[in-house]
CSV table of C-alpha atoms in Angstrom, one decimal:
chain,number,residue,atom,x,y,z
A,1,UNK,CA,94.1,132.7,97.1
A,2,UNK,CA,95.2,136.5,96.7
A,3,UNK,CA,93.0,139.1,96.1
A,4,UNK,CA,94.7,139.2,92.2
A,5,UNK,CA,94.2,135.9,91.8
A,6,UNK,CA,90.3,136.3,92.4
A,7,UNK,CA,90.7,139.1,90.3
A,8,UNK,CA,92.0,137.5,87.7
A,9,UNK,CA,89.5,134.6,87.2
A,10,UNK,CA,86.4,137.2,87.8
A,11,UNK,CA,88.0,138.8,84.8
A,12,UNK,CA,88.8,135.5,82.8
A,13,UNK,CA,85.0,135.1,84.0
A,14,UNK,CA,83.9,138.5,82.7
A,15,UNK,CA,85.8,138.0,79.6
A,16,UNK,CA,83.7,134.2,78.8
A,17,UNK,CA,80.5,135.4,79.1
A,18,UNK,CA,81.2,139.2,77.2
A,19,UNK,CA,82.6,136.5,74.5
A,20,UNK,CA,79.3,134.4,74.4
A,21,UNK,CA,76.9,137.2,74.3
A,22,UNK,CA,79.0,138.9,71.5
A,23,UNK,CA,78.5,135.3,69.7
A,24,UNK,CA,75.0,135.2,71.0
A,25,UNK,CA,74.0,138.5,69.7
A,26,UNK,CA,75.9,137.7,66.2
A,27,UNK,CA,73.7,134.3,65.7
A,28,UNK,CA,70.4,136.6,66.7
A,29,UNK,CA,71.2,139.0,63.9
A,30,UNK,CA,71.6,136.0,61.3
A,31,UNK,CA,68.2,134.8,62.7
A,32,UNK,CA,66.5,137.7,62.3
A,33,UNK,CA,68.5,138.1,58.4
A,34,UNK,CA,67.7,135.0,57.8
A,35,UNK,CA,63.7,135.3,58.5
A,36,UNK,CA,64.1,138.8,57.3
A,37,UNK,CA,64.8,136.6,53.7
A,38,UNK,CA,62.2,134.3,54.5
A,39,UNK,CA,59.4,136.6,53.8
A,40,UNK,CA,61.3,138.6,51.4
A,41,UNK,CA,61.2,135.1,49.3
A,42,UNK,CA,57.9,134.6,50.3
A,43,UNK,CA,56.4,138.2,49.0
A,44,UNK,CA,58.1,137.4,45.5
A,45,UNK,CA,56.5,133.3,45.1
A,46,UNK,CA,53.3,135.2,45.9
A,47,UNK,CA,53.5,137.6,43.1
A,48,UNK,CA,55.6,135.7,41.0
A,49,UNK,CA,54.2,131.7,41.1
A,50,UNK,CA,58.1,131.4,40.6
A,51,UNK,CA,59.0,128.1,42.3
A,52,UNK,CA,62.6,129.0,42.8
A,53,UNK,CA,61.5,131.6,45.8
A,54,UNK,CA,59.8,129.3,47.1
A,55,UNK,CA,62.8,126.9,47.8
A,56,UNK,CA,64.4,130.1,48.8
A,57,UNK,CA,62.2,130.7,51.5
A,58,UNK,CA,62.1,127.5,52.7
A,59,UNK,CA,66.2,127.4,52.9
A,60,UNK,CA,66.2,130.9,54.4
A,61,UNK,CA,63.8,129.4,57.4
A,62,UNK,CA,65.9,126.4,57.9
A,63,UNK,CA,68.9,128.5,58.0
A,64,UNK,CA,67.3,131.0,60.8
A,65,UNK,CA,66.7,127.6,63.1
A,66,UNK,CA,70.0,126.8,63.2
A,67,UNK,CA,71.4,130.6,64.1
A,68,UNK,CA,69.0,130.5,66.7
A,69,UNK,CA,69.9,127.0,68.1
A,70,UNK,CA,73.6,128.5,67.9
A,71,UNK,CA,72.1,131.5,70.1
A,72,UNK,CA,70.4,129.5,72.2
A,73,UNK,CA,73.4,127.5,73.1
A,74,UNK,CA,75.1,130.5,74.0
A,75,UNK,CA,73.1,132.3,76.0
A,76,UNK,CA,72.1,128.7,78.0
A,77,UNK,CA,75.3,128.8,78.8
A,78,UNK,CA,75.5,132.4,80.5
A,79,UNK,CA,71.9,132.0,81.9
A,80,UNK,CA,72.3,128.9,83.6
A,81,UNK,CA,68.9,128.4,84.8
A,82,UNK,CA,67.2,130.1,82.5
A,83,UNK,CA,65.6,133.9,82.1
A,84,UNK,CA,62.1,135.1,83.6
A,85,UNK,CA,60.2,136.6,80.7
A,86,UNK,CA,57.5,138.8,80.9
A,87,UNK,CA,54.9,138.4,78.4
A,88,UNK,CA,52.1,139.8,77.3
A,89,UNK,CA,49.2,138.2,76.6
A,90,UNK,CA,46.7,140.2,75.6
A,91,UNK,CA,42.9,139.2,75.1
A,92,UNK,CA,41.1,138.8,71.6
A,93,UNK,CA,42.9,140.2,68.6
A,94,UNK,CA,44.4,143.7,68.2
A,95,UNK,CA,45.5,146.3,68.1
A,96,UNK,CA,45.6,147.1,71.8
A,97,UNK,CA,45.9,149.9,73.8
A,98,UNK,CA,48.4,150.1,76.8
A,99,UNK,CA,45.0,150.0,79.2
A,100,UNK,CA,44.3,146.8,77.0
A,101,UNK,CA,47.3,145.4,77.9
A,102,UNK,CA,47.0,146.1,81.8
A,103,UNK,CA,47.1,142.9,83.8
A,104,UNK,CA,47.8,141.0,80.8
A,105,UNK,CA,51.7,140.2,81.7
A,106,UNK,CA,53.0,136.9,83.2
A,107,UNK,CA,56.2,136.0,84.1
A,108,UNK,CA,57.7,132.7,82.8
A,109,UNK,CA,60.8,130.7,83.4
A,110,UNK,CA,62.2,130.2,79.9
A,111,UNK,CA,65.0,128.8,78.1
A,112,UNK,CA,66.0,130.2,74.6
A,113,UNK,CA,65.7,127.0,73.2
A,114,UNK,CA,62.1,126.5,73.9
A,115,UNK,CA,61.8,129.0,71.2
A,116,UNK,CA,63.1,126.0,68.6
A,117,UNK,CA,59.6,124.1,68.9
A,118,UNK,CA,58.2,127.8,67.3
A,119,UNK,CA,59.7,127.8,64.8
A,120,UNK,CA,60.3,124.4,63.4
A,121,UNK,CA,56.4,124.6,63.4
A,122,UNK,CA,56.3,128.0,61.5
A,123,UNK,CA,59.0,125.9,59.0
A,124,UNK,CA,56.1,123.0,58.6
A,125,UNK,CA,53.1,125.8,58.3
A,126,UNK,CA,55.1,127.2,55.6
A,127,UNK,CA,56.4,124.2,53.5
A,128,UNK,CA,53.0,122.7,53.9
A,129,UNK,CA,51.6,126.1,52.1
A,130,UNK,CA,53.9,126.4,50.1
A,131,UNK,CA,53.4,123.2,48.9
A,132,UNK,CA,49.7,123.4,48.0
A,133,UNK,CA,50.3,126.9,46.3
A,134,UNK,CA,53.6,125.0,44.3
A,135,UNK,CA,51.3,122.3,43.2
A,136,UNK,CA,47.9,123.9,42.2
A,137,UNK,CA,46.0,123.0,45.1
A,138,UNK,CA,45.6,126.8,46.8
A,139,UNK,CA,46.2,130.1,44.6
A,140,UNK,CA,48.1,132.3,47.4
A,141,UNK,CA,49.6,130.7,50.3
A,142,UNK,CA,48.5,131.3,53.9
A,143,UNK,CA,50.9,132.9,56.0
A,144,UNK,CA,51.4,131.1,59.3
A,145,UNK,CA,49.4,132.9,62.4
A,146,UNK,CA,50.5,132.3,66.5
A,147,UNK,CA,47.2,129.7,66.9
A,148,UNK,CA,49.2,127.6,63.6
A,149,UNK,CA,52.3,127.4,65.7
A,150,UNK,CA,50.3,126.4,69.0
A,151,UNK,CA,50.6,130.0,70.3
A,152,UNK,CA,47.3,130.3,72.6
């Protein structure tokens, strides 16, 4: 193979993954919309008792799972085996400081569609409140906290 050859399949190369993450970042920004909707809907069914937003908020979460299983796919297919994460995971509840926060951090192996299992949970947290505000049982529904979607 000659040296332009290589060069031109690093840059083919170059050019398929600058592609996916321009795709990638586009389906992150229509999750984030989408949720961004999501509690926009949800703010008016709480002062409203309008059942329409609540629908709307509903269809806004479903939407923002499938932008992020589209950005998922993606970026899986740049990072091949996955991205090391640090997290922090700070003790009791906040706020913290940053001397809180020391020694908190971990580092986990992590695909981006582990995510999925978060937030098809917050989407049954929220229809199941929803649906007990929408029929009488509860006055205000509860918003969804990390220990709901099985964040520890």
């Amino acid at each position: 193979l000659s040296d332009e050859h290589i060069s031109a399949v690093l840059n083919q190369r170059e050019l398929i993954v600058l592609i996916r993450l321009l795709h990638a970042n586009n389906h992150l920004a229509q999750h984030l919309a989408q949720k961004t909707r999501a509690a926009m809907h949800w703010a008016r069914f709480v002062q409203s008792h309008d059942d329409t937003y609540a629908s709307q908020c509903v269809a806004a979460l479903e939407a923002s799972i499938k932008q992020w299983r589209e950005y998922a796919r993606h970026t899986e297919a740049i990072y091949e085996r996955g991205l090391t994460l640090t997290l922090a995971l700070p003790p009791g509840q906040g706020p913290w400081s940053k001397a809180d926060l020391a020694g908190h951090f971990v580092k986990r192996k992590a695909r981006m569609s582990d995510m999925l299992v978060l937030w098809q949970r917050e989407l049954e947290v929220v229809r199941d409140e929803l649906d007990k505000a929408t029929s009488g049982i509860a006055a205000v529904p509860r918003l969804p906290t990390l220990q709901d979607l099985g964040v520890q």
